[in-house]
Tab-separated table of C-alpha atoms and ligand atoms in Angstrom:
chain	number	residue	atom	x	y	z
A	1	UNK	CA	108.345	96.929	125.455
A	2	UNK	CA	109.840	96.637	121.977
A	3	UNK	CA	108.860	93.380	120.260
A	4	UNK	CA	111.413	90.601	119.823
A	5	UNK	CA	112.805	91.272	116.385
A	6	UNK	CA	116.374	90.663	117.464
A	7	UNK	CA	116.705	87.595	115.213
A	8	UNK	CA	115.583	89.438	112.115
A	9	UNK	CA	118.234	91.112	109.967
A	10	UNK	CA	117.115	93.979	107.750
A	11	UNK	CA	119.348	95.331	104.986
A	12	UNK	CA	118.941	99.038	104.185
A	13	UNK	CA	120.681	100.382	101.070
A	14	UNK	CA	121.873	104.004	101.163
A	15	UNK	CA	121.906	104.109	104.972
A	16	UNK	CA	123.447	107.600	105.106
A	17	UNK	CA	120.374	109.139	103.422
A	18	UNK	CA	117.849	111.513	104.975
A	19	UNK	CA	115.012	108.976	104.807
A	20	UNK	CA	117.171	105.899	105.404
A	21	UNK	CA	118.588	107.240	108.673
A	22	UNK	CA	115.055	107.533	110.059
A	23	UNK	CA	114.265	104.042	108.776
A	24	UNK	CA	117.357	102.615	110.491
A	25	UNK	CA	116.593	104.544	113.702
A	26	UNK	CA	113.052	103.126	113.855
A	27	UNK	CA	114.280	99.605	113.008
A	28	UNK	CA	116.827	99.753	115.845
A	29	UNK	CA	114.134	101.091	118.195
A	30	UNK	CA	112.119	97.991	117.306
A	31	UNK	CA	115.126	95.759	118.072
A	32	UNK	CA	115.906	94.662	114.514
A	33	UNK	CA	119.468	93.890	113.461
A	34	UNK	CA	120.399	96.275	110.693
A	35	UNK	CA	123.030	96.112	107.962
A	36	UNK	CA	123.283	99.302	105.932
A	37	UNK	CA	125.158	100.033	102.721
A	38	UNK	CA	127.303	103.174	102.538
A	39	UNK	CA	129.761	104.519	99.978
A	40	UNK	CA	132.873	104.716	102.168
A	41	UNK	CA	134.421	103.369	105.372
A	42	UNK	CA	134.403	106.875	106.795
A	43	UNK	CA	130.642	107.189	106.317
A	44	UNK	CA	130.061	103.683	107.687
A	45	UNK	CA	132.156	104.301	110.798
A	46	UNK	CA	130.337	107.566	111.436
A	47	UNK	CA	126.980	105.781	111.319
A	48	UNK	CA	128.139	102.848	113.433
A	49	UNK	CA	130.179	104.702	116.045
A	50	UNK	CA	128.300	107.985	116.323
A	51	UNK	CA	124.822	108.132	114.801
A	52	UNK	CA	123.662	104.592	115.626
A	53	UNK	CA	126.032	103.933	118.505
A	54	UNK	CA	124.623	101.323	120.868
A	55	UNK	CA	122.269	99.823	118.248
A	56	UNK	CA	122.786	96.517	116.413
A	57	UNK	CA	124.026	98.302	113.269
A	58	UNK	CA	126.725	97.154	110.856
A	59	UNK	CA	127.636	98.297	107.382
A	60	UNK	CA	128.935	97.130	104.023
A	61	UNK	CA	130.460	99.335	101.362
A	62	UNK	CA	128.593	99.720	98.077
A	63	UNK	CA	130.427	102.432	96.193
A	64	UNK	CA	128.258	102.981	93.155
A	65	UNK	CA	124.915	101.386	92.438
A	66	UNK	CA	125.392	102.071	88.704
A	67	UNK	CA	127.457	98.868	88.709
A	68	UNK	CA	124.917	96.050	88.155
A	69	UNK	CA	126.906	93.750	90.484
A	70	UNK	CA	127.371	96.388	93.205
A	71	UNK	CA	125.376	94.430	95.817
A	72	UNK	CA	126.727	90.931	95.040
A	73	UNK	CA	129.302	90.886	97.844
A	74	UNK	CA	126.685	91.960	100.417
A	75	UNK	CA	124.367	89.056	99.671
A	76	UNK	CA	127.204	86.601	99.131
A	77	UNK	CA	128.360	87.395	102.678
A	78	UNK	CA	125.053	87.964	104.509
A	79	UNK	CA	122.504	86.280	102.241
A	80	UNK	CA	121.753	83.541	104.777
A	81	UNK	CA	120.850	86.097	107.462
A	82	UNK	CA	118.991	88.866	105.648
A	83	UNK	CA	115.214	88.431	105.768
A	84	UNK	CA	114.139	91.908	104.724
A	85	UNK	CA	115.616	94.317	102.153
A	86	UNK	CA	114.724	98.017	102.082
A	87	UNK	CA	116.184	99.569	98.934
A	88	UNK	CA	116.317	103.337	99.432
A	89	UNK	CA	119.602	104.281	97.686
A	90	UNK	CA	119.134	106.386	94.560
A	91	UNK	CA	120.516	109.726	93.396
A	92	UNK	CA	118.208	112.583	94.390
A	93	UNK	CA	119.637	115.836	93.059
A	94	UNK	CA	119.226	118.009	89.975
A	95	UNK	CA	122.870	118.870	89.637
A	96	UNK	CA	123.751	117.202	86.341
A	97	UNK	CA	124.218	117.757	82.642
A	98	UNK	CA	124.300	114.004	81.965
A	99	UNK	CA	120.889	112.802	83.126
A	100	UNK	CA	121.289	109.278	81.798
A	101	UNK	CA	124.627	108.671	83.519
A	102	UNK	CA	123.962	110.491	86.794
A	103	UNK	CA	120.268	109.787	87.414
A	104	UNK	CA	118.679	107.158	85.155
A	105	UNK	CA	121.413	104.514	85.115
A	106	UNK	CA	122.187	104.455	88.869
A	107	UNK	CA	118.472	104.403	89.754
A	108	UNK	CA	117.617	101.577	87.356
A	109	UNK	CA	120.808	99.521	87.748
A	110	UNK	CA	120.664	99.930	91.525
A	111	UNK	CA	117.163	98.474	91.655
A	112	UNK	CA	117.731	95.706	89.108
A	113	UNK	CA	121.131	94.966	90.619
A	114	UNK	CA	119.975	94.495	94.205
A	115	UNK	CA	117.160	92.176	93.080
A	116	UNK	CA	119.564	90.142	90.908
A	117	UNK	CA	121.970	89.843	93.865
A	118	UNK	CA	119.128	88.567	96.071
A	119	UNK	CA	118.243	86.040	93.375
A	120	UNK	CA	121.865	84.883	93.105
A	121	UNK	CA	122.659	84.558	96.805
A	122	UNK	CA	119.486	84.808	98.910
A	123	UNK	CA	116.613	83.634	96.727
A	124	UNK	CA	115.099	81.514	99.492
A	125	UNK	CA	116.056	83.588	102.553
A	126	UNK	CA	114.938	87.131	101.743
A	127	UNK	CA	111.194	87.212	102.444
A	128	UNK	CA	110.269	90.822	101.873
A	129	UNK	CA	111.624	93.633	99.681
A	130	UNK	CA	110.492	97.245	99.949
A	131	UNK	CA	111.656	99.643	97.226
A	132	UNK	CA	111.616	103.397	97.830
A	133	UNK	CA	110.123	104.728	94.641
A	134	UNK	CA	108.516	108.183	94.537
A	135	UNK	CA	105.387	110.085	93.678
A	136	UNK	CA	107.550	111.076	90.695
A	137	UNK	CA	106.859	107.566	89.373
A	138	UNK	CA	103.107	108.283	89.578
A	139	UNK	CA	103.377	111.533	87.653
A	140	UNK	CA	106.203	113.713	86.465
A	141	UNK	CA	106.120	116.454	89.100
A	142	UNK	CA	106.727	118.893	86.246
A	143	UNK	CA	103.288	117.905	84.888
A	144	UNK	CA	101.722	118.168	88.292
A	145	UNK	CA	103.025	121.710	88.868
A	146	UNK	CA	102.955	123.329	85.470
A	147	UNK	CA	100.324	121.359	83.620
A	148	UNK	CA	97.539	121.269	86.191
A	149	UNK	CA	94.710	119.075	84.968
A	150	UNK	CA	91.596	119.273	87.155
A	151	UNK	CA	89.883	116.582	85.133
A	152	UNK	CA	92.458	114.040	86.360
A	153	UNK	CA	93.115	112.588	89.811
A	154	UNK	CA	96.509	111.056	90.579
A	155	UNK	CA	96.105	107.769	92.482
A	156	UNK	CA	98.152	104.709	93.396
A	157	UNK	CA	97.423	103.363	89.907
A	158	UNK	CA	98.844	106.401	88.069
A	159	UNK	CA	102.131	106.248	86.153
A	160	UNK	CA	104.450	109.002	84.987
A	161	UNK	CA	104.043	109.115	81.173
A	162	UNK	CA	107.584	110.256	80.278
A	163	UNK	CA	109.775	108.048	78.096
A	164	UNK	CA	113.505	107.385	78.630
A	165	UNK	CA	114.159	110.106	76.020
A	166	UNK	CA	111.537	112.714	77.000
A	167	UNK	CA	112.497	112.726	80.678
A	168	UNK	CA	115.990	113.877	79.709
A	169	UNK	CA	114.761	117.383	78.782
A	170	UNK	CA	115.802	118.739	82.192
A	171	UNK	CA	117.193	117.360	85.478
A	172	UNK	CA	113.918	117.565	87.472
A	173	UNK	CA	112.095	115.637	84.793
A	174	UNK	CA	115.132	113.322	84.598
A	175	UNK	CA	114.956	112.568	88.320
A	176	UNK	CA	111.228	111.820	87.978
A	177	UNK	CA	112.007	109.509	85.058
A	178	UNK	CA	114.728	107.775	87.083
A	179	UNK	CA	112.150	106.882	89.728
A	180	UNK	CA	109.614	105.683	87.162
A	181	UNK	CA	112.072	103.426	85.332
A	182	UNK	CA	113.580	102.100	88.570
A	183	UNK	CA	110.146	101.202	89.927
A	184	UNK	CA	109.170	99.589	86.628
A	185	UNK	CA	112.370	97.551	86.763
A	186	UNK	CA	111.360	96.290	90.219
A	187	UNK	CA	107.891	95.193	89.071
A	188	UNK	CA	109.292	93.619	85.875
A	189	UNK	CA	111.863	91.639	87.842
A	190	UNK	CA	109.261	90.579	90.396
A	191	UNK	CA	106.721	89.449	87.839
A	192	UNK	CA	109.349	87.540	85.841
A	193	UNK	CA	110.940	85.816	88.860
A	194	UNK	CA	108.038	84.765	91.065
A	195	UNK	CA	109.088	81.109	90.718
A	196	UNK	CA	112.766	81.681	91.457
A	197	UNK	CA	112.688	84.040	94.464
A	198	UNK	CA	110.775	83.779	97.710
A	199	UNK	CA	110.341	87.485	98.475
A	200	UNK	CA	107.190	89.591	98.220
A	201	UNK	CA	107.498	93.161	96.948
A	202	UNK	CA	106.059	96.445	98.254
A	203	UNK	CA	106.682	99.939	96.874
A	204	UNK	CA	106.749	103.297	98.662
A	205	UNK	CA	105.815	106.415	96.631
A	206	UNK	CA	106.375	109.524	98.775
A	207	UNK	CA	105.807	113.120	97.740
A	208	UNK	CA	108.238	115.834	99.004
A	209	UNK	CA	109.626	114.568	102.299
A	210	UNK	CA	110.147	117.205	104.999
A	211	UNK	CA	110.800	116.815	108.728
A	212	UNK	CA	113.786	116.945	111.059
A	213	UNK	CA	117.083	115.252	110.277
A	214	UNK	CA	117.718	112.077	112.292
A	215	UNK	CA	121.125	113.504	113.150
A	216	UNK	CA	122.312	117.083	112.827
A	217	UNK	CA	125.750	117.207	111.209
A	218	UNK	CA	127.497	120.150	112.857
A	219	UNK	CA	128.151	122.981	110.385
A	220	UNK	CA	126.233	121.369	107.503
A	221	UNK	CA	124.572	124.268	105.648
A	222	UNK	CA	123.086	122.586	102.570
A	223	UNK	CA	120.675	119.742	103.305
A	224	UNK	CA	119.327	116.921	101.145
A	225	UNK	CA	117.212	118.015	98.167
A	226	UNK	CA	113.741	117.916	99.778
A	227	UNK	CA	114.826	119.405	103.131
A	228	UNK	CA	116.564	122.159	101.209
A	229	UNK	CA	113.108	123.432	100.119
A	230	UNK	CA	112.443	124.437	103.735
A	231	UNK	CA	116.052	125.354	104.571
A	232	UNK	CA	116.196	127.713	101.585
A	233	UNK	CA	112.967	129.520	102.593
A	234	UNK	CA	114.214	130.052	106.145
A	235	UNK	CA	117.356	131.713	104.749
A	236	UNK	CA	115.680	134.054	102.240
A	237	UNK	CA	116.086	137.802	102.749
A	238	UNK	CA	112.929	139.872	103.122
A	239	UNK	CA	112.975	141.230	99.552
A	240	UNK	CA	114.298	138.154	97.751
A	241	UNK	CA	112.147	136.825	94.904
A	242	UNK	CA	110.073	133.815	95.957
A	243	UNK	CA	111.114	130.418	94.647
A	244	UNK	CA	108.266	128.517	92.980
A	245	UNK	CA	107.686	125.439	95.109
A	246	UNK	CA	104.492	123.402	94.996
A	247	UNK	CA	103.554	119.791	95.551
A	248	UNK	CA	102.560	117.259	98.164
A	249	UNK	CA	104.222	116.964	101.578
A	250	UNK	CA	104.864	114.088	103.976
A	251	UNK	CA	106.920	113.933	107.178
A	252	UNK	CA	110.051	111.764	107.116
A	253	UNK	CA	109.025	110.023	110.350
A	254	UNK	CA	105.861	108.786	108.633
A	255	UNK	CA	107.879	107.716	105.584
A	256	UNK	CA	110.132	105.603	107.808
A	257	UNK	CA	107.133	104.121	109.609
A	258	UNK	CA	105.547	103.154	106.287
A	259	UNK	CA	108.747	101.399	105.120
A	260	UNK	CA	108.637	99.223	108.225
A	261	UNK	CA	104.894	98.501	108.122
A	262	UNK	CA	105.316	97.632	104.434
A	263	UNK	CA	107.224	94.479	105.359
A	264	UNK	CA	105.411	93.791	108.628
A	265	UNK	CA	101.843	93.764	107.284
A	266	UNK	CA	100.691	91.198	104.717
A	267	UNK	CA	98.003	93.580	103.374
A	268	UNK	CA	100.815	95.800	102.077
A	269	UNK	CA	102.316	93.139	99.801
A	270	UNK	CA	102.309	94.157	96.115
A	271	UNK	CA	100.967	97.627	96.941
A	272	UNK	CA	102.189	101.038	95.813
A	273	UNK	CA	101.909	103.146	98.982
A	274	UNK	CA	101.439	106.777	98.033
A	275	UNK	CA	102.618	108.818	101.016
A	276	UNK	CA	100.951	112.191	100.766
A	277	UNK	CA	99.638	114.242	103.697
A	278	UNK	CA	98.449	117.311	101.750
A	279	UNK	CA	99.435	119.930	99.179
A	280	UNK	CA	101.555	123.076	99.569
A	281	UNK	CA	102.828	126.077	97.642
A	282	UNK	CA	105.653	128.458	98.568
A	283	UNK	CA	102.990	130.798	99.981
A	284	UNK	CA	101.377	128.185	102.241
A	285	UNK	CA	104.839	127.342	103.604
A	286	UNK	CA	105.665	131.031	104.202
A	287	UNK	CA	102.328	131.644	105.940
A	288	UNK	CA	102.983	128.834	108.432
A	289	UNK	CA	106.636	129.781	108.964
A	290	UNK	CA	105.842	133.450	109.583
A	291	UNK	CA	103.050	132.505	112.010
A	292	UNK	CA	105.050	129.889	113.925
A	293	UNK	CA	108.429	131.627	114.119
A	294	UNK	CA	108.102	135.266	115.228
A	295	UNK	CA	111.905	135.515	115.205
A	296	UNK	CA	111.856	135.073	111.404
A	297	UNK	CA	108.996	137.502	110.756
A	298	UNK	CA	110.280	140.590	108.936
A	299	UNK	CA	113.568	138.826	108.105
A	300	UNK	CA	112.128	136.456	105.486
A	301	UNK	CA	109.534	137.348	102.816
A	302	UNK	CA	105.841	137.355	103.692
A	303	UNK	CA	104.687	136.980	100.078
A	304	UNK	CA	100.935	137.583	99.806
A	305	UNK	CA	99.598	135.956	102.962
A	306	UNK	CA	96.474	133.859	102.562
A	307	UNK	CA	96.848	133.467	98.787
A	308	UNK	CA	98.498	130.597	96.933
A	309	UNK	CA	95.897	127.902	97.569
A	310	UNK	CA	97.591	124.690	96.351
A	311	UNK	CA	94.291	123.298	95.074
A	312	UNK	CA	94.288	126.094	92.479
A	313	UNK	CA	97.762	125.183	91.242
A	314	UNK	CA	98.031	121.416	91.283
A	315	UNK	CA	96.430	118.324	89.800
A	316	UNK	CA	94.306	116.641	92.510
A	317	UNK	CA	95.610	113.569	94.346
A	318	UNK	CA	93.633	110.774	96.004
A	319	UNK	CA	95.607	108.398	98.227
A	320	UNK	CA	92.699	107.194	100.370
A	321	UNK	CA	93.597	103.579	99.527
A	322	UNK	CA	97.088	103.995	101.018
A	323	UNK	CA	95.787	105.752	104.134
A	324	UNK	CA	93.336	102.934	104.765
A	325	UNK	CA	95.992	100.250	104.237
A	326	UNK	CA	98.518	101.928	106.539
A	327	UNK	CA	95.957	102.794	109.205
A	328	UNK	CA	97.787	105.691	110.858
A	329	UNK	CA	97.331	109.476	110.701
A	330	UNK	CA	100.024	111.404	108.847
A	331	UNK	CA	101.788	114.274	110.649
A	332	UNK	CA	100.299	117.579	109.458
A	333	UNK	CA	102.219	120.372	107.730
A	334	UNK	CA	102.254	122.678	110.767
A	335	UNK	CA	103.935	120.132	113.034
A	336	UNK	CA	106.178	118.941	110.224
A	337	UNK	CA	107.448	122.508	109.590
A	338	UNK	CA	107.650	123.370	113.280
A	339	UNK	CA	109.919	120.397	114.026
A	340	UNK	CA	111.991	120.896	110.860
A	341	UNK	CA	112.651	124.589	111.382
A	342	UNK	CA	113.123	124.434	115.161
A	343	UNK	CA	115.953	121.975	114.486
A	344	UNK	CA	117.533	124.233	111.834
A	345	UNK	CA	117.404	127.312	114.090
A	346	UNK	CA	118.676	125.405	117.118
A	347	UNK	CA	121.633	124.024	115.129
A	348	UNK	CA	122.520	127.540	113.973
A	349	UNK	CA	122.301	128.911	117.506
A	350	UNK	CA	124.654	126.166	118.690
A	351	UNK	CA	127.177	126.818	115.918
A	352	UNK	CA	127.417	130.554	116.710
B	401	LIG	P1	119.447	111.385	100.151
B	401	LIG	O1	120.162	112.101	99.070
B	401	LIG	O2	119.551	111.903	101.537
B	401	LIG	O3	119.882	109.846	100.165
B	401	LIG	C1	120.222	109.150	99.003
B	401	LIG	C2	121.019	107.918	99.384
B	401	LIG	O4	121.373	107.182	98.199
B	401	LIG	C3	122.336	108.257	100.105
B	401	LIG	O5	122.619	107.245	101.017
B	401	LIG	C4	123.347	108.235	98.961
B	401	LIG	O6	124.665	108.011	99.399
B	401	LIG	C5	122.809	107.053	98.155
B	401	LIG	N1	123.239	107.093	96.743
B	401	LIG	C6	122.915	108.027	95.818
B	401	LIG	N2	123.511	107.750	94.662
B	401	LIG	C7	124.237	106.622	94.849
B	401	LIG	C8	125.111	105.847	94.027
B	401	LIG	N3	125.323	106.160	92.731
B	401	LIG	N4	125.712	104.768	94.559
B	401	LIG	C9	125.508	104.447	95.870
B	401	LIG	N5	124.691	105.119	96.694
B	401	LIG	C10	124.075	106.210	96.188
B	401	LIG	O7	117.935	111.328	99.668
B	401	LIG	P2	116.582	110.909	100.408
B	401	LIG	O8	116.824	110.269	101.690
B	401	LIG	O9	115.703	112.069	100.317
B	401	LIG	O10	116.044	109.823	99.358
B	401	LIG	C11	116.077	108.433	99.619
B	401	LIG	C12	115.187	107.732	98.631
B	401	LIG	O11	113.862	108.264	98.714
B	401	LIG	C13	115.625	107.905	97.169
B	401	LIG	O12	115.331	106.708	96.492
B	401	LIG	C14	114.693	109.028	96.672
B	401	LIG	O13	114.505	108.975	95.280
B	401	LIG	C15	113.419	108.662	97.430
B	401	LIG	N6	112.466	109.757	97.587
B	401	LIG	C16	112.807	110.878	98.309
B	401	LIG	C17	111.888	111.895	98.474
B	401	LIG	C18	112.201	113.122	99.251
B	401	LIG	O14	111.436	114.108	99.140
B	401	LIG	N7	113.263	113.149	100.061
B	401	LIG	C19	110.533	111.811	97.856
B	401	LIG	C20	110.297	110.591	97.143
B	401	LIG	C21	111.221	109.605	97.027
B	401	LIG	P3	125.608	109.230	99.904
B	401	LIG	O15	125.000	109.720	101.204
B	401	LIG	O16	126.943	108.637	100.095
B	401	LIG	O17	125.538	110.260	98.846
């Protein structure tokens, strides 16, 4: 039986997102009341009346988190009820020529803004805040991929070394910088306001998040940035050049679980939880896809099977501290890819 959480209201920013939808789904499964922020009435109604129909889900509109007061009306209205805040909203795309405006400012203002709104309207009611940061705040992924350093190990204590200026050299680096500066803003606020707010802070630092969508939008061909890594491989033609992907992977269902444990378990207060189940390269992904999906074999590239060991390409990572704190096994890459791609192929079959 689900535990009695029906008197606890959790606010989830960016509720339409890939990760956030899984978070909301798991919260509703555990009987929490959920208020999500969305950018339009249309998106909110779709979540409430279709995707989360039957669950205790309501929404508020927050159009643009670049506005430092964007969350004020949410906490002015619901501040007395909200006990837990999960801040997931942040731009995750590389489609910009103005990195400061499109990535850095919304990420940082969104994080500072939601914490300021809590302080203004819910300083003594919100008990726990979980901020979705990223592994990109631990290291610029550009450094991890292209500047492999075997003498280093990236851990929960590591920080991306880019500055506000240096991260603006390209959009991937800019996104990584946006996550670093947003997370730093959360810690700075927390450390400066311990006497004026009640809440305790936890941070989630996931690597590339794969896994099935919570809800398949009929006809949607381009997925969110991390899912698009897998979606793009499945749609390559046999002789297409291989894209250069490499990094750590984690399944979205585990990411959602960690967000919820982060506010349920006291041991997770003031921790940076580095969600990382293992490393991959384009070749390791192709090897698994070709083995698991005979219907794709011969249609997509094979690359050079058995080569492309990620340990040869990437700076080592040690997240044993996080694994011990969370206490559950992460979904492995084979299952993660199997569930992700089965859903993509099934959706395409249904749309034909
Ligand atoms: P999505 O793009 O699916 O979700 C992003 C969410 O943020 C959406 O709800 C989006 O709204 C909202 N959002 C973006 N920009 C703004 C803005 N300016 N104003 C208001 N809302 C905004 O991404 P994910 O679910 O993958 O990412 C969620 C969080 O997890 C982000 O903080 C991301 O940085 C972090 N993360 C993701 C990883 C991954 O591999 N997926 C890895 C590590 C961290 P809308 O739907 O209307 O666009």
